Short mmCIF file of C-alpha atoms and ligand atoms in Angstrom, two decimals:
data_model
loop_
_atom_site.label_atom_id
_atom_site.label_comp_id
_atom_site.label_asym_id
_atom_site.label_seq_id
_atom_site.Cartn_x
_atom_site.Cartn_y
_atom_site.Cartn_z
CA UNK S 1 6.16 -51.54 92.22
CA UNK S 2 7.09 -54.04 94.90
CA UNK S 3 3.91 -55.57 96.26
CA UNK S 4 3.18 -56.46 99.84
CA UNK S 5 3.09 -59.86 101.47
CA UNK S 6 -0.23 -60.79 103.07
CA UNK S 7 -0.26 -61.76 106.72
CA UNK S 8 -0.87 -65.44 107.41
CA UNK S 9 -2.29 -64.74 110.85
CA UNK S 10 -6.03 -65.51 110.79
CA UNK S 11 -8.09 -62.44 111.61
CA UNK S 12 -11.55 -62.51 113.16
CA UNK S 13 -13.79 -60.66 110.72
CA UNK S 14 -17.51 -59.85 110.85
CA UNK S 15 -19.75 -62.58 109.46
CA UNK S 16 -21.28 -61.87 106.07
CA UNK S 17 -24.36 -63.51 104.57
CA UNK S 18 -25.94 -62.07 101.44
CA UNK S 19 -27.13 -63.64 98.21
CA UNK S 20 -23.70 -63.24 96.65
CA UNK S 21 -21.34 -63.37 99.62
CA UNK S 22 -20.75 -65.57 102.65
CA UNK S 23 -17.91 -65.16 105.13
CA UNK S 24 -18.15 -67.48 108.09
CA UNK S 25 -14.53 -68.06 109.16
CA UNK S 26 -11.47 -66.09 110.11
CA UNK S 27 -9.50 -64.80 107.08
CA UNK S 28 -7.13 -66.34 106.11
CA UNK S 29 -8.96 -69.51 107.03
CA UNK S 30 -6.97 -71.29 109.76
CA UNK S 31 -7.47 -74.66 108.03
CA UNK S 32 -5.92 -73.27 104.83
CA UNK S 33 -2.69 -72.17 106.46
CA UNK S 34 -0.87 -75.44 105.86
CA UNK S 35 -1.25 -75.01 102.08
CA UNK S 36 -0.40 -71.31 102.18
CA UNK S 37 2.73 -72.04 104.19
CA UNK S 38 3.77 -74.81 101.80
CA UNK S 39 3.47 -72.31 98.96
CA UNK S 40 5.63 -69.83 100.87
CA UNK S 41 8.20 -72.59 101.43
CA UNK S 42 8.36 -74.06 97.93
CA UNK S 43 7.64 -71.06 95.71
CA UNK S 44 9.74 -67.94 95.26
CA UNK S 45 8.91 -65.00 97.51
CA UNK S 46 7.59 -63.13 94.47
CA UNK S 47 4.50 -65.36 94.61
CA UNK S 48 3.51 -64.28 98.12
CA UNK S 49 1.85 -61.07 96.94
CA UNK S 50 -1.40 -62.90 96.22
CA UNK S 51 -4.41 -62.66 98.55
CA UNK S 52 -4.40 -65.65 100.94
CA UNK S 53 -7.60 -67.28 99.74
CA UNK S 54 -7.52 -70.78 98.32
CA UNK S 55 -10.10 -71.03 95.58
CA UNK S 56 -11.91 -74.34 95.55
CA UNK S 57 -14.49 -73.78 92.84
CA UNK S 58 -15.90 -70.89 90.84
CA UNK S 59 -19.00 -70.39 88.76
CA UNK S 60 -20.16 -67.33 86.86
CA UNK S 61 -19.18 -64.44 89.12
CA UNK S 62 -18.86 -66.47 92.32
CA UNK S 63 -15.84 -68.04 93.96
CA UNK S 64 -15.91 -70.54 96.84
CA UNK S 65 -13.22 -71.88 99.13
CA UNK S 66 -13.52 -75.31 100.72
CA UNK S 67 -14.49 -73.87 104.11
CA UNK S 68 -17.94 -72.46 103.44
CA UNK S 69 -16.94 -68.95 102.30
CA UNK S 70 -18.26 -67.47 99.08
CA UNK S 71 -16.99 -64.38 97.27
CA UNK S 72 -18.47 -62.15 94.62
CA UNK S 73 -15.64 -62.11 92.10
CA UNK S 74 -14.44 -58.77 90.81
CA UNK S 75 -11.11 -60.11 89.53
CA UNK S 76 -11.93 -62.63 86.75
CA UNK S 77 -8.73 -64.32 87.94
CA UNK S 78 -6.65 -61.52 86.51
CA UNK S 79 -8.98 -60.44 83.72
CA UNK S 80 -9.10 -63.98 82.37
CA UNK S 81 -12.63 -65.32 82.73
CA UNK S 82 -14.48 -62.86 80.51
CA UNK S 83 -17.27 -65.36 79.83
CA UNK S 84 -17.51 -66.23 83.52
CA UNK S 85 -16.00 -68.94 85.67
CA UNK S 86 -16.70 -72.61 85.10
CA UNK S 87 -19.00 -72.09 82.13
CA UNK S 88 -20.67 -75.37 81.21
CA UNK S 89 -20.07 -74.89 77.49
CA UNK S 90 -16.34 -74.43 78.09
CA UNK S 91 -16.05 -77.28 80.57
CA UNK S 92 -17.96 -79.65 78.28
CA UNK S 93 -15.82 -78.70 75.29
CA UNK S 94 -12.59 -79.19 77.23
CA UNK S 95 -13.67 -82.53 78.72
CA UNK S 96 -14.86 -83.83 75.35
CA UNK S 97 -11.59 -82.78 73.72
CA UNK S 98 -9.48 -84.23 76.52
CA UNK S 99 -11.08 -87.62 75.99
CA UNK S 100 -10.38 -87.41 72.28
CA UNK S 101 -7.04 -85.91 71.47
CA UNK S 102 -4.37 -84.12 73.44
CA UNK S 103 -1.47 -84.76 71.16
CA UNK S 104 -1.92 -82.78 68.01
CA UNK S 105 0.84 -80.23 68.50
CA UNK S 106 3.18 -79.89 65.56
CA UNK S 107 0.71 -81.08 62.94
CA UNK S 108 -2.18 -79.21 61.33
CA UNK S 109 -5.56 -79.49 63.03
CA UNK S 110 -9.14 -78.62 62.30
CA UNK S 111 -9.37 -76.93 65.69
CA UNK S 112 -6.49 -74.60 64.89
CA UNK S 113 -8.13 -73.73 61.57
CA UNK S 114 -11.42 -73.03 63.31
CA UNK S 115 -9.94 -70.77 65.96
CA UNK S 116 -7.58 -68.78 63.75
CA UNK S 117 -10.43 -68.18 61.28
CA UNK S 118 -12.79 -67.19 64.08
CA UNK S 119 -10.29 -64.72 65.55
CA UNK S 120 -9.54 -63.13 62.18
CA UNK S 121 -13.25 -62.87 61.38
CA UNK S 122 -13.85 -61.20 64.75
CA UNK S 123 -11.19 -58.62 63.86
CA UNK S 124 -11.55 -55.47 61.77
CA UNK S 125 -10.67 -55.35 58.09
CA UNK S 126 -6.91 -55.28 57.64
CA UNK S 127 -6.28 -58.03 60.17
CA UNK S 128 -5.79 -61.13 58.04
CA UNK S 129 -3.81 -63.70 59.99
CA UNK S 130 -3.53 -65.19 63.44
CA UNK S 131 -0.63 -66.94 65.16
CA UNK S 132 -1.55 -68.86 68.32
CA UNK S 133 0.74 -68.85 71.34
CA UNK S 134 0.39 -69.56 75.04
CA UNK S 135 1.12 -66.47 77.16
CA UNK S 136 0.61 -62.75 76.80
CA UNK S 137 4.34 -62.10 77.05
CA UNK S 138 4.99 -64.44 74.14
CA UNK S 139 2.53 -62.47 72.04
CA UNK S 140 4.26 -59.14 72.74
CA UNK S 141 7.69 -60.71 72.16
CA UNK S 142 6.44 -62.03 68.84
CA UNK S 143 5.03 -58.63 67.85
CA UNK S 144 8.37 -57.04 68.70
CA UNK S 145 10.19 -59.51 66.45
CA UNK S 146 7.73 -58.97 63.62
CA UNK S 147 8.17 -55.19 63.89
CA UNK S 148 11.94 -55.37 63.94
CA UNK S 149 12.07 -57.67 60.95
CA UNK S 150 9.56 -55.52 59.08
CA UNK S 151 11.42 -52.30 59.88
CA UNK S 152 14.61 -53.61 58.30
CA UNK S 153 12.70 -54.73 55.25
CA UNK S 154 11.23 -51.29 54.61
CA UNK S 155 14.00 -49.10 56.04
CA UNK S 156 17.26 -51.02 56.24
CA UNK S 157 19.38 -52.10 59.21
CA UNK S 158 18.84 -48.89 61.14
CA UNK S 159 15.03 -49.17 61.32
CA UNK S 160 14.86 -51.49 64.33
CA UNK S 161 13.65 -49.29 67.19
CA UNK S 162 10.54 -49.72 69.32
CA UNK S 163 8.65 -46.91 70.95
CA UNK S 164 6.56 -47.75 73.98
CA UNK S 165 5.00 -45.86 76.86
CA UNK S 166 6.06 -45.04 80.39
CA UNK S 167 4.13 -47.18 82.84
CA UNK S 168 3.43 -49.84 80.21
CA UNK S 169 3.41 -53.54 81.04
CA UNK S 170 3.85 -56.08 78.26
CA UNK S 171 4.94 -59.15 80.24
CA UNK S 172 7.95 -60.40 82.17
CA UNK S 173 10.26 -61.87 79.52
CA UNK S 174 13.31 -60.02 78.19
CA UNK S 175 11.89 -58.24 75.13
CA UNK S 176 8.57 -57.59 76.86
CA UNK S 177 10.33 -55.99 79.81
CA UNK S 178 12.59 -53.90 77.61
CA UNK S 179 9.46 -52.56 75.94
CA UNK S 180 7.83 -52.09 79.33
CA UNK S 181 7.74 -48.63 80.85
CA UNK S 182 8.32 -49.47 84.51
CA UNK S 183 12.02 -48.83 85.23
CA UNK S 184 12.12 -50.98 88.39
CA UNK S 185 11.06 -54.04 86.38
CA UNK S 186 13.95 -53.78 83.95
CA UNK S 187 16.70 -52.68 86.27
CA UNK S 188 18.02 -56.27 86.22
CA UNK S 189 18.71 -56.10 82.47
CA UNK S 190 21.40 -53.41 82.78
CA UNK S 191 22.19 -53.24 79.05
CA UNK S 192 18.69 -52.54 77.76
CA UNK S 193 18.59 -52.41 73.96
CA UNK S 194 19.47 -48.85 72.95
CA UNK S 195 16.77 -48.76 70.29
CA UNK S 196 13.95 -48.88 72.84
CA UNK S 197 12.44 -45.57 73.79
CA UNK S 198 9.64 -44.66 76.15
CA UNK S 199 7.42 -41.61 76.10
CA UNK S 200 4.74 -40.51 78.61
CA UNK S 201 1.34 -42.17 78.22
CA UNK S 202 -1.18 -39.34 77.84
CA UNK S 203 -3.77 -40.50 80.38
CA UNK S 204 -4.89 -36.99 81.30
CA UNK S 205 -4.47 -37.50 85.05
CA UNK S 206 -0.95 -38.60 85.92
CA UNK S 207 0.19 -37.09 82.63
CA UNK S 208 -1.85 -33.98 82.00
CA UNK S 209 -0.33 -33.03 78.67
CA UNK S 210 -2.12 -35.24 76.16
CA UNK S 211 -1.03 -33.48 72.97
CA UNK S 212 0.46 -35.53 70.18
CA UNK S 213 3.01 -32.77 69.65
CA UNK S 214 4.40 -33.65 73.08
CA UNK S 215 4.88 -37.25 71.95
CA UNK S 216 6.94 -35.92 69.03
CA UNK S 217 8.86 -33.53 71.25
CA UNK S 218 9.72 -36.31 73.72
CA UNK S 219 11.09 -38.43 70.88
CA UNK S 220 13.11 -35.53 69.55
CA UNK S 221 14.56 -34.92 73.00
CA UNK S 222 15.83 -38.53 72.96
CA UNK S 223 17.29 -38.10 69.51
CA UNK S 224 14.78 -40.46 67.89
CA UNK S 225 14.01 -40.03 64.23
CA UNK S 226 11.21 -42.01 62.49
CA UNK S 227 13.65 -43.65 60.08
CA UNK S 228 15.04 -45.59 63.08
CA UNK S 229 11.64 -46.72 64.36
CA UNK S 230 10.14 -50.07 63.38
CA UNK S 231 7.15 -50.12 65.70
CA UNK S 232 5.11 -48.41 68.38
CA UNK S 233 3.54 -50.68 70.97
CA UNK S 234 0.92 -49.61 73.47
CA UNK S 235 -1.55 -51.29 75.74
CA UNK S 236 -4.98 -50.19 74.58
CA UNK S 237 -5.52 -49.02 78.13
CA UNK S 238 -2.64 -49.12 80.56
CA UNK S 239 -3.12 -52.22 82.66
CA UNK S 240 -1.50 -50.64 85.68
CA UNK S 241 -4.16 -48.00 86.04
CA UNK S 242 -6.90 -48.62 83.45
CA UNK S 243 -6.15 -45.33 81.70
CA UNK S 244 -6.94 -44.59 78.06
CA UNK S 245 -5.25 -42.07 75.80
CA UNK S 246 -7.44 -39.50 74.04
CA UNK S 247 -8.99 -40.71 70.79
CA UNK S 248 -7.43 -37.82 68.90
CA UNK S 249 -3.97 -38.76 70.16
CA UNK S 250 -4.31 -42.34 68.93
CA UNK S 251 -5.61 -41.22 65.57
CA UNK S 252 -2.63 -38.92 65.13
CA UNK S 253 -0.34 -41.72 66.22
CA UNK S 254 -1.91 -44.01 63.61
CA UNK S 255 -1.36 -41.40 60.89
CA UNK S 256 2.23 -40.78 61.99
CA UNK S 257 2.98 -44.51 61.91
CA UNK S 258 1.51 -44.79 58.41
CA UNK S 259 3.51 -41.82 57.19
CA UNK S 260 6.80 -43.26 58.42
CA UNK S 261 6.23 -46.98 57.67
CA UNK S 262 6.08 -47.78 61.36
CA UNK S 263 3.90 -50.62 62.65
CA UNK S 264 1.33 -49.84 65.34
CA UNK S 265 0.89 -52.65 67.85
CA UNK S 266 -1.97 -52.71 70.32
CA UNK S 267 -1.44 -54.93 73.32
CA UNK S 268 -5.00 -56.13 73.94
CA UNK S 269 -3.99 -58.82 76.43
CA UNK S 270 -6.27 -57.12 78.96
CA UNK S 271 -8.56 -55.07 76.76
CA UNK S 272 -9.75 -57.66 74.25
CA UNK S 273 -12.89 -59.80 74.14
CA UNK S 274 -15.35 -57.27 75.46
CA UNK S 275 -13.68 -56.07 78.63
CA UNK S 276 -14.04 -52.37 77.85
CA UNK S 277 -17.58 -52.52 76.45
CA UNK S 278 -16.36 -52.98 72.87
CA UNK S 279 -15.15 -56.26 71.41
CA UNK S 280 -11.67 -54.80 70.90
CA UNK S 281 -10.53 -52.01 73.15
CA UNK S 282 -8.93 -50.16 70.23
CA UNK S 283 -12.41 -49.58 68.76
CA UNK S 284 -12.71 -46.74 71.29
CA UNK S 285 -10.00 -44.95 69.34
CA UNK S 286 -11.40 -45.56 65.87
CA UNK S 287 -8.09 -46.97 64.67
CA UNK S 288 -6.99 -50.40 63.44
CA UNK S 289 -3.55 -51.53 64.56
CA UNK S 290 -1.19 -53.47 62.30
CA UNK S 291 -0.65 -56.08 64.99
CA UNK S 292 -2.79 -57.06 67.96
CA UNK S 293 -1.54 -59.03 70.96
CA UNK S 294 -4.17 -61.09 72.80
CA UNK S 295 -4.18 -63.30 75.87
CA UNK S 296 -6.08 -63.58 79.16
CA UNK S 297 -9.79 -63.24 78.22
CA UNK S 298 -9.33 -65.01 74.88
CA UNK S 299 -10.23 -68.38 76.38
CA UNK S 300 -11.81 -67.60 79.77
CA UNK S 301 -9.43 -69.93 81.53
CA UNK S 302 -6.93 -72.12 79.74
CA UNK S 303 -3.55 -70.65 78.74
CA UNK S 304 -3.72 -69.21 75.25
CA UNK S 305 -2.59 -66.08 73.47
CA UNK S 306 -2.18 -64.93 69.91
CA UNK S 307 -0.87 -62.28 67.59
CA UNK S 308 -3.27 -61.02 64.94
CA UNK S 309 -2.09 -58.91 62.06
CA UNK S 310 -1.73 -57.80 58.47
CA UNK S 311 -0.79 -60.64 56.17
CA UNK S 312 2.28 -58.90 54.73
CA UNK S 313 3.67 -58.48 58.24
CA UNK S 314 2.62 -61.90 59.54
CA UNK S 315 3.97 -63.73 56.48
CA UNK S 316 7.56 -62.51 56.82
CA UNK S 317 9.13 -65.76 57.96
CA UNK S 318 9.80 -68.89 55.97
CA UNK S 319 7.88 -72.10 56.69
CA UNK S 320 8.95 -73.56 60.01
CA UNK S 321 10.55 -70.41 61.37
CA UNK S 322 7.74 -68.87 63.42
CA UNK S 323 6.21 -71.71 65.40
CA UNK S 324 5.73 -72.77 68.99
CA UNK S 325 5.32 -76.22 70.52
CA UNK S 326 1.96 -75.41 72.07
CA UNK S 327 0.58 -73.46 69.13
CA UNK S 328 -3.02 -74.56 68.88
CA UNK S 329 -2.83 -76.89 71.87
CA UNK S 330 -6.27 -78.54 71.71
CA UNK S 331 -7.65 -77.83 75.18
CA UNK S 332 -7.03 -74.06 75.23
CA UNK S 333 -8.29 -73.87 71.66
CA UNK S 334 -11.65 -75.48 72.40
CA UNK S 335 -11.89 -73.32 75.51
CA UNK S 336 -11.40 -70.20 73.36
CA UNK S 337 -13.91 -71.35 70.74
CA UNK S 338 -16.55 -71.91 73.42
CA UNK S 339 -15.72 -68.70 75.27
CA UNK S 340 -15.99 -66.59 72.13
CA UNK S 341 -19.38 -68.19 71.41
CA UNK S 342 -20.64 -67.36 74.90
CA UNK S 343 -19.45 -63.75 74.59
CA UNK S 344 -21.34 -63.46 71.29
CA UNK S 345 -24.48 -65.42 72.13
CA UNK S 346 -25.01 -63.81 75.52
CA UNK S 347 -24.15 -60.34 74.22
CA UNK S 348 -21.53 -59.90 76.91
CA UNK S 349 -19.88 -57.01 75.12
CA UNK S 350 -23.13 -55.08 75.34
CA UNK S 351 -23.51 -56.18 78.97
CA UNK S 352 -20.03 -54.85 79.72
CA UNK S 353 -20.91 -51.51 78.12
CA UNK S 354 -24.26 -51.20 79.94
CA UNK S 355 -23.11 -52.34 83.37
CA UNK S 356 -19.84 -50.50 82.94
CA UNK S 357 -21.87 -47.30 82.98
CA UNK S 358 -23.47 -48.35 86.28
CA UNK S 359 -20.11 -49.34 87.75
CA UNK S 360 -18.40 -46.10 86.78
CA UNK S 361 -21.36 -43.99 87.97
CA UNK S 362 -21.18 -45.60 91.41
CA UNK S 363 -17.39 -45.39 91.64
CA UNK S 364 -17.43 -41.72 90.65
CA UNK S 365 -19.89 -41.11 93.49
CA UNK S 366 -17.42 -42.72 95.83
CA UNK S 367 -14.65 -40.57 94.45
CA UNK S 368 -16.71 -37.44 95.16
CA UNK S 369 -17.06 -38.60 98.77
CA UNK S 370 -13.30 -39.03 99.23
CA UNK S 371 -11.68 -36.67 96.72
CA UNK S 372 -8.57 -36.27 98.86
CA UNK S 373 -7.84 -40.03 99.04
CA UNK S 374 -9.40 -41.41 95.88
CA UNK S 375 -7.54 -39.31 93.32
CA UNK S 376 -9.43 -40.53 90.28
CA UNK S 377 -11.38 -43.43 88.83
CA UNK S 378 -10.30 -44.55 85.38
CA UNK S 379 -11.36 -47.26 82.95
CA UNK S 380 -14.21 -48.11 80.60
CA UNK S 381 -16.77 -50.87 80.54
CA UNK S 382 -16.05 -53.55 83.10
CA UNK S 383 -12.56 -52.45 83.95
CA UNK S 384 -12.03 -49.72 86.50
CA UNK S 385 -9.23 -48.54 88.66
CA UNK S 386 -9.43 -46.60 91.92
CA UNK S 387 -6.33 -44.46 92.28
CA UNK S 388 -5.49 -44.13 95.96
CA UNK S 389 -3.46 -41.08 96.95
CA UNK S 390 -1.96 -39.60 100.10
CA UNK S 391 -4.21 -37.15 101.96
CA UNK S 392 -4.87 -34.10 99.82
CA UNK S 393 -2.04 -34.93 97.39
CA UNK S 394 -3.63 -35.75 94.06
CA UNK S 395 -0.40 -37.07 92.54
CA UNK S 396 1.13 -38.98 95.48
CA UNK S 397 0.17 -42.68 95.17
CA UNK S 398 -0.81 -44.40 98.42
CA UNK S 399 -0.02 -48.09 98.08
CA UNK S 400 -0.80 -48.84 101.73
CA UNK S 401 -4.33 -47.50 101.39
CA UNK S 402 -4.89 -49.53 98.21
CA UNK S 403 -3.60 -52.67 99.94
CA UNK S 404 -5.82 -52.07 102.98
CA UNK S 405 -8.90 -51.60 100.78
CA UNK S 406 -8.24 -54.80 98.82
CA UNK S 407 -7.62 -56.78 102.01
CA UNK S 408 -10.81 -55.44 103.61
CA UNK S 409 -12.91 -56.16 100.52
CA UNK S 410 -11.71 -59.76 100.55
CA UNK S 411 -12.56 -60.06 104.23
CA UNK S 412 -16.06 -58.86 103.30
CA UNK S 413 -16.52 -61.39 100.51
CA UNK S 414 -15.58 -59.28 97.48
CA UNK S 415 -12.73 -60.88 95.54
CA UNK S 416 -10.12 -58.51 94.15
CA UNK S 417 -6.56 -59.12 93.10
CA UNK S 418 -3.72 -57.25 94.75
CA UNK S 419 -3.24 -53.55 93.96
CA UNK S 420 -1.55 -52.88 90.64
CA UNK S 421 0.74 -50.04 89.63
CA UNK S 422 1.41 -49.71 93.39
CA UNK S 423 -1.70 -47.82 94.39
CA UNK S 424 -4.61 -48.86 92.19
CA UNK S 425 -7.50 -51.01 93.28
CA UNK S 426 -8.44 -52.65 90.05
CA UNK S 427 -11.95 -53.88 89.32
CA UNK S 428 -12.59 -56.39 86.53
CA UNK S 429 -15.54 -58.75 87.07
CA UNK S 430 -16.53 -61.46 84.60
CA UNK S 431 -18.59 -59.90 81.81
CA UNK S 432 -21.62 -62.05 82.69
CA UNK S 433 -22.13 -60.04 85.89
CA UNK S 434 -25.59 -58.60 86.65
CA UNK S 435 -26.61 -55.19 87.95
CA UNK S 436 -27.36 -56.38 91.48
CA UNK S 437 -23.84 -57.81 91.70
CA UNK S 438 -22.36 -54.53 90.48
CA UNK S 439 -24.31 -52.54 93.04
CA UNK S 440 -23.49 -54.94 95.87
CA UNK S 441 -19.79 -54.86 95.01
CA UNK S 442 -19.77 -51.06 94.93
CA UNK S 443 -21.37 -51.05 98.39
CA UNK S 444 -18.63 -53.32 99.69
CA UNK S 445 -15.86 -51.14 98.24
CA UNK S 446 -17.50 -48.08 99.84
CA UNK S 447 -17.76 -49.82 103.22
CA UNK S 448 -14.16 -50.99 103.02
CA UNK S 449 -12.94 -47.48 102.21
CA UNK S 450 -15.11 -45.95 104.97
CA UNK S 451 -13.69 -48.40 107.49
CA UNK S 452 -10.01 -48.26 106.64
CA UNK S 453 -10.06 -44.47 106.51
CA UNK S 454 -11.94 -44.29 109.82
CA UNK S 455 -9.21 -46.57 111.27
CA UNK S 456 -6.63 -43.99 110.20
CA UNK S 457 -5.25 -45.43 106.94
C1 PLP H 501 -1.28 -55.69 78.87
C2 PLP H 501 -0.54 -56.96 79.20
N1 PLP H 501 0.33 -57.43 78.29
C3 PLP H 501 1.00 -58.57 78.52
C4 PLP H 501 0.84 -59.27 79.69
C5 PLP H 501 1.60 -60.54 79.92
O1 PLP H 501 0.76 -61.64 79.88
P1 PLP H 501 1.22 -63.03 80.54
O2 PLP H 501 1.23 -62.84 82.02
O3 PLP H 501 0.17 -64.00 80.08
O4 PLP H 501 2.56 -63.34 79.99
C6 PLP H 501 -0.06 -58.82 80.65
C7 PLP H 501 -0.26 -59.55 81.90
O5 PLP H 501 -0.71 -59.04 82.89
C8 PLP H 501 -0.78 -57.63 80.39
O6 PLP H 501 -1.65 -57.13 81.26
#
């Protein structure tokens, strides 16, 4: 899970000049080193796993630095700018609001009413209420608390457990990491809550057995009985590798939760707001969760998250006892209102579905070319993940190859964030991308892979 630190030695790279990309300096840019080194000095080492490019401005699917380089963005930040970077409607709304009122925190506001109503109305039937927060981790923490409180209400003091999935990521705070399924990330906790259990996520590649019966068997093997379970939380697709569970599995999970008065929580922090070619990622499964955690793409930029859910679950706490200082902070709220309008008006969900098919077709072609190094391509819509593996070993992740591909793509003017889940090159452009930009990006990924493999990676 540990990432790699990028070199701060400028490298001479071939010049690039296309409609969507310009690279005219060494990378990292020598003139940017002073800032990069200051960051290394004043920030914790954990922050040095980010590509050494200093963004100066961004618009739509393009990112510029201050030195004449231009990237085609396939990161959306980290899946944040679903509507696109620097959208005029969002910028105008934020500027207008900033001039008007920044201070309406612990008092009711029209903006908060507008956004919570809009989010509930964008949700399926059965989702009645919305609680606004700031980060994705806060939303999963909040869902955890709601589940645990609910469990005790319907099943007494023993019904407090949470089931989650191996490989899952729900954020970096205590509860979120205890629910997470990456052992290295929670090693520091030592005394992890005993009522937290993980089971394999049935992605069909890393975990071939996708039967629901196996889920039940894995619980049984850990001594878990449904009367001790308050909630099941899962990312709609696993962020680490863009993998989905089979529809049938999720439907059986939904039925099992209903049968045993267990809440089903979908962490849509990555999957929501059109990313997967549907407005909500869980629509692919034909199920409605009891609670939905949102973040990232909710606002296309400013920090905002929320929990959406059934009113009987959301209304458990007395007035004043589930709040947050920045709930409904005006600038993120107007950003989200404008972003949701853009996604609707420009039919970006449909665009993600249509261009997602093009993206996945091209990436699958690439996978056929390098089946022994590109183990599989997963994802739906405008999220994809290239799973790099050691030569000929379908199940042996190759983090070095993934890192080399990301680094080379950036040198060629295609912006990606660092590999995730150790060995995955993750692709997640803004949803306003066009077909030419998809095809050009795929060409760059193919070139990068050709080159680093030819160099012996
Ligand atoms: C699925 C998922 N849940 C939760 C989080 C945590 O969100 P944040 O970083 O805003 O706390 C993330 C962040 O990457 C995520 O991908």
